[in-house]
Tab-separated table of N, CA and C in Angstrom:
chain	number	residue	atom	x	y	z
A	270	UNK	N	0.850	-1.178	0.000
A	270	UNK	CA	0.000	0.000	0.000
A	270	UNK	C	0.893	1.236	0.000
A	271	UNK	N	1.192	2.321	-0.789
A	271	UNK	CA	1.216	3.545	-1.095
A	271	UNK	C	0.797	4.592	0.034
A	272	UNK	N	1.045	5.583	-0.209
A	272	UNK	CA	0.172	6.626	0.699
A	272	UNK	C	-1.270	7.364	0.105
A	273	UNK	N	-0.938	7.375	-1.176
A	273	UNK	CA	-2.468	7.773	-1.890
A	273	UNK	C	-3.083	6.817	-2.026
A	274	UNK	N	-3.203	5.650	-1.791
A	274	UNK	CA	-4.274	4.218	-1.560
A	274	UNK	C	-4.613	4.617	-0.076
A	275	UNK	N	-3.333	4.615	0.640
A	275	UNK	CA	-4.053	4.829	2.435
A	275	UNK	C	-4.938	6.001	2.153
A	276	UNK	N	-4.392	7.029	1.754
A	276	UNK	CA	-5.830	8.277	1.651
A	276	UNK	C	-6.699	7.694	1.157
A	277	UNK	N	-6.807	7.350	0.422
A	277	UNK	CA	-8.281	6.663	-0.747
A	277	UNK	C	-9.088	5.911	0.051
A	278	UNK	N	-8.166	4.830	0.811
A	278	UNK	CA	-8.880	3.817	1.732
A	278	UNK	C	-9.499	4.771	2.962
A	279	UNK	N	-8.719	5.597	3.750
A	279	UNK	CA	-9.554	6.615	4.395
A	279	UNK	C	-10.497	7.077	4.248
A	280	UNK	N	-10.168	8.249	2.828
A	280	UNK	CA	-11.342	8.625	2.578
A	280	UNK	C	-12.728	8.161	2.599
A	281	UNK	N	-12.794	6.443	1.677
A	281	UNK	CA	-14.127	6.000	1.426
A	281	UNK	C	-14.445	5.551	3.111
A	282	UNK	N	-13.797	5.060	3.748
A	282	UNK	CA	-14.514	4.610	5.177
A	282	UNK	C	-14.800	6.168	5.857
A	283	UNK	N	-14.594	7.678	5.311
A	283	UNK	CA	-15.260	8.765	5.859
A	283	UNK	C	-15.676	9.782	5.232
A	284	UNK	N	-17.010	9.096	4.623
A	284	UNK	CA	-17.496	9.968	3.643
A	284	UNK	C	-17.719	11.289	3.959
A	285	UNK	N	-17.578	11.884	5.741
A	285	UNK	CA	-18.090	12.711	5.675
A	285	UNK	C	-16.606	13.870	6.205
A	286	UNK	N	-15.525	13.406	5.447
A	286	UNK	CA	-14.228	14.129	5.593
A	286	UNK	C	-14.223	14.534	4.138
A	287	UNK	N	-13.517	15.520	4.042
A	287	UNK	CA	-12.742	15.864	2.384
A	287	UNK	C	-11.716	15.536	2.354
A	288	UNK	N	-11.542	14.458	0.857
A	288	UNK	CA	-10.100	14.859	0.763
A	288	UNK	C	-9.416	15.344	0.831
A	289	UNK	N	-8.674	16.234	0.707
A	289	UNK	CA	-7.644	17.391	0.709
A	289	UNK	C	-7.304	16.909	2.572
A	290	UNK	N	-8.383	16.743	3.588
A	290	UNK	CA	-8.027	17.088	4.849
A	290	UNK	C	-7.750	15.849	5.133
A	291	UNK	N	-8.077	14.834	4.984
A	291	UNK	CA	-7.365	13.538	4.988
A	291	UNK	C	-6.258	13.135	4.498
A	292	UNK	N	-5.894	14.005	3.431
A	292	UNK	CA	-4.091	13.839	2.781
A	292	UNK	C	-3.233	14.803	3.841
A	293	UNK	N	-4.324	15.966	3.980
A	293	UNK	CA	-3.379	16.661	4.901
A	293	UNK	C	-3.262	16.166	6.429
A	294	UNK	N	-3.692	15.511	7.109
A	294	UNK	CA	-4.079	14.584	8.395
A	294	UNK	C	-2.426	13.331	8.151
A	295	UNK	N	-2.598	13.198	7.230
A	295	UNK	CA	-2.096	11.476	6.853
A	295	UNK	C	-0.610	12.218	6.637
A	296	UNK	N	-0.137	13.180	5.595
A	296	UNK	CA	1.057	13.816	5.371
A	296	UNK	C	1.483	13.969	6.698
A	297	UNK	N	0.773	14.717	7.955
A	297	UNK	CA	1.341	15.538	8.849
A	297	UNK	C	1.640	13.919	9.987
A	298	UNK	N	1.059	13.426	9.645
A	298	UNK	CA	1.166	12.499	10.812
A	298	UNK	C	2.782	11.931	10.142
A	299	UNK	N	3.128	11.533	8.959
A	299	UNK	CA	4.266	11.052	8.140
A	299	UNK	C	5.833	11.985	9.059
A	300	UNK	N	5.073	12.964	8.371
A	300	UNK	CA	5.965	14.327	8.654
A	300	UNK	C	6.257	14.408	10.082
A	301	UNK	N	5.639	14.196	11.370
A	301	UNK	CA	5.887	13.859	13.089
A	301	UNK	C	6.653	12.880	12.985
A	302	UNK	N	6.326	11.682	12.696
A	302	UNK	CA	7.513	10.210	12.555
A	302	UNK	C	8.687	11.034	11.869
A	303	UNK	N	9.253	11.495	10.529
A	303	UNK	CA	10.165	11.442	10.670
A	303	UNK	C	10.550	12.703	10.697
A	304	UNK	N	10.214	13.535	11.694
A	304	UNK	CA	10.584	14.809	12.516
A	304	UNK	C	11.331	14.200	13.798
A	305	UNK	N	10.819	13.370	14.166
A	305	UNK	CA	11.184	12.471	15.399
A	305	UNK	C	12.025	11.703	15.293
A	306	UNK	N	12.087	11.416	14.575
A	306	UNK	CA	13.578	10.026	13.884
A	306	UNK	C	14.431	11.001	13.643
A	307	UNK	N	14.518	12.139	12.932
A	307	UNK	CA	15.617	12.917	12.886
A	307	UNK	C	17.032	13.342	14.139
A	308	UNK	N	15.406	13.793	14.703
A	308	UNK	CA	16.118	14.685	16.335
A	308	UNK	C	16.574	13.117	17.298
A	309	UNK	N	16.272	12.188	16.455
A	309	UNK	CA	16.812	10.910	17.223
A	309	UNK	C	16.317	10.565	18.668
A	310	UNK	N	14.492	10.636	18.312
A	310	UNK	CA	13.382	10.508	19.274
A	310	UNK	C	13.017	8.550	18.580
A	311	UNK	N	12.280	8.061	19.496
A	311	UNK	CA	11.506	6.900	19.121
A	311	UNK	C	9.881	6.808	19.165
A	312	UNK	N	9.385	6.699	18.313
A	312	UNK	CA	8.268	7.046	18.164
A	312	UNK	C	7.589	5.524	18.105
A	313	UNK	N	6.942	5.155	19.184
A	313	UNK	CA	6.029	4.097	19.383
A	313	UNK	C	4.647	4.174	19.187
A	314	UNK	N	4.033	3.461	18.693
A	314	UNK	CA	2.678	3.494	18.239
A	314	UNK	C	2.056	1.723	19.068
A	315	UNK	N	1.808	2.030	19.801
A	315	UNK	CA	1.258	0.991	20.773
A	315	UNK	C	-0.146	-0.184	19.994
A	316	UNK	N	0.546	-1.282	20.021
A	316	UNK	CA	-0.219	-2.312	19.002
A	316	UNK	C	0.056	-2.779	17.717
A	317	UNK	N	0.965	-1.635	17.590
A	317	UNK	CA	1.426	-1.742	16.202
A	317	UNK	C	3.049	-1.749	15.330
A	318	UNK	N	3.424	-0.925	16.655
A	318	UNK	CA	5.187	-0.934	16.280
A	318	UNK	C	6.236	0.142	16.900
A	319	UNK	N	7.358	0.371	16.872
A	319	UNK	CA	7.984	1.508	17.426
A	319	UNK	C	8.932	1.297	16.020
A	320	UNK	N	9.165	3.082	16.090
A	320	UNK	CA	10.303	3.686	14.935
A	320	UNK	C	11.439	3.898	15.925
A	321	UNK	N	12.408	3.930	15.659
A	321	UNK	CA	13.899	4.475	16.247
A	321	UNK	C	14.712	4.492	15.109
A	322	UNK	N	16.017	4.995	15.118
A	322	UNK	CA	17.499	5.317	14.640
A	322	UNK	C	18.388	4.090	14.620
A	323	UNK	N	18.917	3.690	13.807
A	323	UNK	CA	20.175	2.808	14.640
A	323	UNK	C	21.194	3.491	14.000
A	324	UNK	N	22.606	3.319	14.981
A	324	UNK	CA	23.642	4.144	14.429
A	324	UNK	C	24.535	2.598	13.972
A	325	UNK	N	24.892	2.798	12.449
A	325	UNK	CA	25.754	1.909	12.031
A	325	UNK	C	27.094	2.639	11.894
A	326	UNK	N	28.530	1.899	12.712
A	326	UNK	CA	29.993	2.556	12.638
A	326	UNK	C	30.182	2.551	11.366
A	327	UNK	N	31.090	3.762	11.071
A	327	UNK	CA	32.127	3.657	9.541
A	327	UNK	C	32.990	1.905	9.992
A	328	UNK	N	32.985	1.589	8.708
A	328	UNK	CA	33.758	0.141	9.238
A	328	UNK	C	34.228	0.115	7.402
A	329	UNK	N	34.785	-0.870	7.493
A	329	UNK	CA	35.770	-1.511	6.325
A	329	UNK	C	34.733	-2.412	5.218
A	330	UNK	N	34.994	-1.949	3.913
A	330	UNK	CA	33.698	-3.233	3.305
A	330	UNK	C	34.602	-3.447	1.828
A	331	UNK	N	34.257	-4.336	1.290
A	331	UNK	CA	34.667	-4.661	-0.034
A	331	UNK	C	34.219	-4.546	-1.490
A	332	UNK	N	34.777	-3.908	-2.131
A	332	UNK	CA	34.016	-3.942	-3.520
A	332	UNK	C	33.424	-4.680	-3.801
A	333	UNK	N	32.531	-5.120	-4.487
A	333	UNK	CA	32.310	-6.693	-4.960
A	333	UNK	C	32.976	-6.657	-6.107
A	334	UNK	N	32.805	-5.964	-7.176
A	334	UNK	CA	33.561	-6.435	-8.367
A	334	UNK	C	35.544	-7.100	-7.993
A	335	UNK	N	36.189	-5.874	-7.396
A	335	UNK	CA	37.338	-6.039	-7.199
A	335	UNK	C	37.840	-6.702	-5.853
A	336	UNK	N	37.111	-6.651	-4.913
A	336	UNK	CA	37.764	-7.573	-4.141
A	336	UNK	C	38.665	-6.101	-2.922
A	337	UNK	N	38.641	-4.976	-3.069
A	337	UNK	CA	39.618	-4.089	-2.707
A	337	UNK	C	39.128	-3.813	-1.501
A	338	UNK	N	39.326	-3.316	-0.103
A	338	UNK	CA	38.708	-2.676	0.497
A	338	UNK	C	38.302	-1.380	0.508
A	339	UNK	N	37.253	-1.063	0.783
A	339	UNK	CA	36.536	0.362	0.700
A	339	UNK	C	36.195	0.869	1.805
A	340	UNK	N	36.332	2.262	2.558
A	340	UNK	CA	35.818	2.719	3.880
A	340	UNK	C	34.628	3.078	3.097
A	341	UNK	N	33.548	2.596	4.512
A	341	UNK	CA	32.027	2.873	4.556
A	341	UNK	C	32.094	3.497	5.548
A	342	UNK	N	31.349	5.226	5.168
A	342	UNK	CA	31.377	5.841	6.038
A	342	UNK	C	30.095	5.460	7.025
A	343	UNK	N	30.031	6.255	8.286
A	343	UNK	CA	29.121	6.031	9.164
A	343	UNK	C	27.751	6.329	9.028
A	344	UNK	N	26.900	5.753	9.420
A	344	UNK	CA	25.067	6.066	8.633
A	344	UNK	C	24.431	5.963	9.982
A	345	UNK	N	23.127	6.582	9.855
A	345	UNK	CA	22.143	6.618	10.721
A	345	UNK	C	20.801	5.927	9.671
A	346	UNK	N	20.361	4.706	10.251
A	346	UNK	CA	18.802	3.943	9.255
A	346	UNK	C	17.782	3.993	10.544
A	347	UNK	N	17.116	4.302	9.455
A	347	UNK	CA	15.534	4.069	10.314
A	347	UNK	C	15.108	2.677	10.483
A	348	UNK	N	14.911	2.339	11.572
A	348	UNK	CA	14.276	0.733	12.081
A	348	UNK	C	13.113	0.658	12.760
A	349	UNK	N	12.371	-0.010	12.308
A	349	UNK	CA	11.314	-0.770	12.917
A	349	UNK	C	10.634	-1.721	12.705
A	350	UNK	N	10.536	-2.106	14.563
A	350	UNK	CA	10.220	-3.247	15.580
A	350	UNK	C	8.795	-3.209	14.888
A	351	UNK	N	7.978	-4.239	14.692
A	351	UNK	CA	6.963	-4.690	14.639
A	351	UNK	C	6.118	-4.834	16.210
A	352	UNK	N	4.842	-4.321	16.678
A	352	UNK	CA	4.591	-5.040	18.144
A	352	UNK	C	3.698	-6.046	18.091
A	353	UNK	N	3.750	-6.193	19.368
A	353	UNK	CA	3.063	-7.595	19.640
A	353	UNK	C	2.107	-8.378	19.174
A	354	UNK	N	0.975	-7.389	18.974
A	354	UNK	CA	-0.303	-7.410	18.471
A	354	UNK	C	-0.002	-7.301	16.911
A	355	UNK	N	0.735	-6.825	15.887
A	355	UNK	CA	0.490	-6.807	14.145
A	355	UNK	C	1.590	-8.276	14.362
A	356	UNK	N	2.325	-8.525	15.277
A	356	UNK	CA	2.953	-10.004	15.102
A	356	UNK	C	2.396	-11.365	14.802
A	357	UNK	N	1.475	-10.893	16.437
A	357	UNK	CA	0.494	-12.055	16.391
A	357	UNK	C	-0.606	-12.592	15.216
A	358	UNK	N	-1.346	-10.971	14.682
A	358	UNK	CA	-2.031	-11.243	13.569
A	358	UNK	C	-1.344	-11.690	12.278
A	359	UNK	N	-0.322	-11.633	12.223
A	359	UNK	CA	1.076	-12.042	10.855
A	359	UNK	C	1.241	-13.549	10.725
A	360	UNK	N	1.058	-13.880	11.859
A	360	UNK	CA	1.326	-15.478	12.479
A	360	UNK	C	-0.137	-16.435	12.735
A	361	UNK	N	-1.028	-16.027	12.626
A	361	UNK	CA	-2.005	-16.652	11.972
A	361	UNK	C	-2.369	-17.500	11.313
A	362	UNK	N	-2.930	-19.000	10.957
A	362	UNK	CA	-3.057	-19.724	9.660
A	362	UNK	C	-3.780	-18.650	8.644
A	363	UNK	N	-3.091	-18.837	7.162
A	363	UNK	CA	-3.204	-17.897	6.444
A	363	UNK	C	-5.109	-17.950	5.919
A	364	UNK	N	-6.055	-18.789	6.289
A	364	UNK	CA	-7.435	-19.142	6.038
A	364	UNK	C	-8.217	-18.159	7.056
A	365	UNK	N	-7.514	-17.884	7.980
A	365	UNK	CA	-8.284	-17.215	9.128
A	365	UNK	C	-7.913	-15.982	9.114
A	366	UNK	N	-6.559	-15.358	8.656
A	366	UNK	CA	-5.940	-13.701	9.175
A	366	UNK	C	-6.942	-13.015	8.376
A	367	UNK	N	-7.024	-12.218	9.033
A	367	UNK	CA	-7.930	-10.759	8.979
A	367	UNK	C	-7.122	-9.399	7.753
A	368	UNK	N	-7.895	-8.999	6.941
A	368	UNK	CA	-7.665	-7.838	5.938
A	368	UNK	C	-7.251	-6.664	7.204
């Protein structure tokens, strides 16, 4: 799923929102997560998952073509934990899980 399907899917379950304020609802909520991941906050959403940072070191890596070593500089990736509850529904026999 996309973000203009999640609006779309919004929208029709609230007929009595406008678009425009549901893209703008859905953008701003995007835009808090990674306002928060920036400033190197963790943003948990209870039932469903937590966002955080991980810091990966500059370390040593290899070309693939040549075989040479290459410094990889140091990175900051966005990660996220799945919770308990979207786990459990994941793990389901696939006849029974829920849309």
């Amino acid at each position: 799923m996309i973000k203009s399907e999640l609006v779309q899917k919004l929208a029709d379950e609230n007929p009595d929102l406008f678009h425009r304020d549901i893209e703008r609802i859905v953008s701003i909520f995007f835009d808090e997560i990674s306002g928060a991941l920036v400033r190197g906050d963790r943003v948990e959403l209870r039932g469903f998952g937590a966002f955080s940072v991980k810091h990966r070191p500059a370390r040593v890596g290899r070309n693939p073509r040549t075989g040479e070593p290459v410094e990889i500089e140091e990175k900051y990736s966005p990660f996220f934990k799945a919770g308990k509850e979207i786990r459990e529904r994941l793990n389901v026999p696939s006849d029974s899980r829920e849309a």
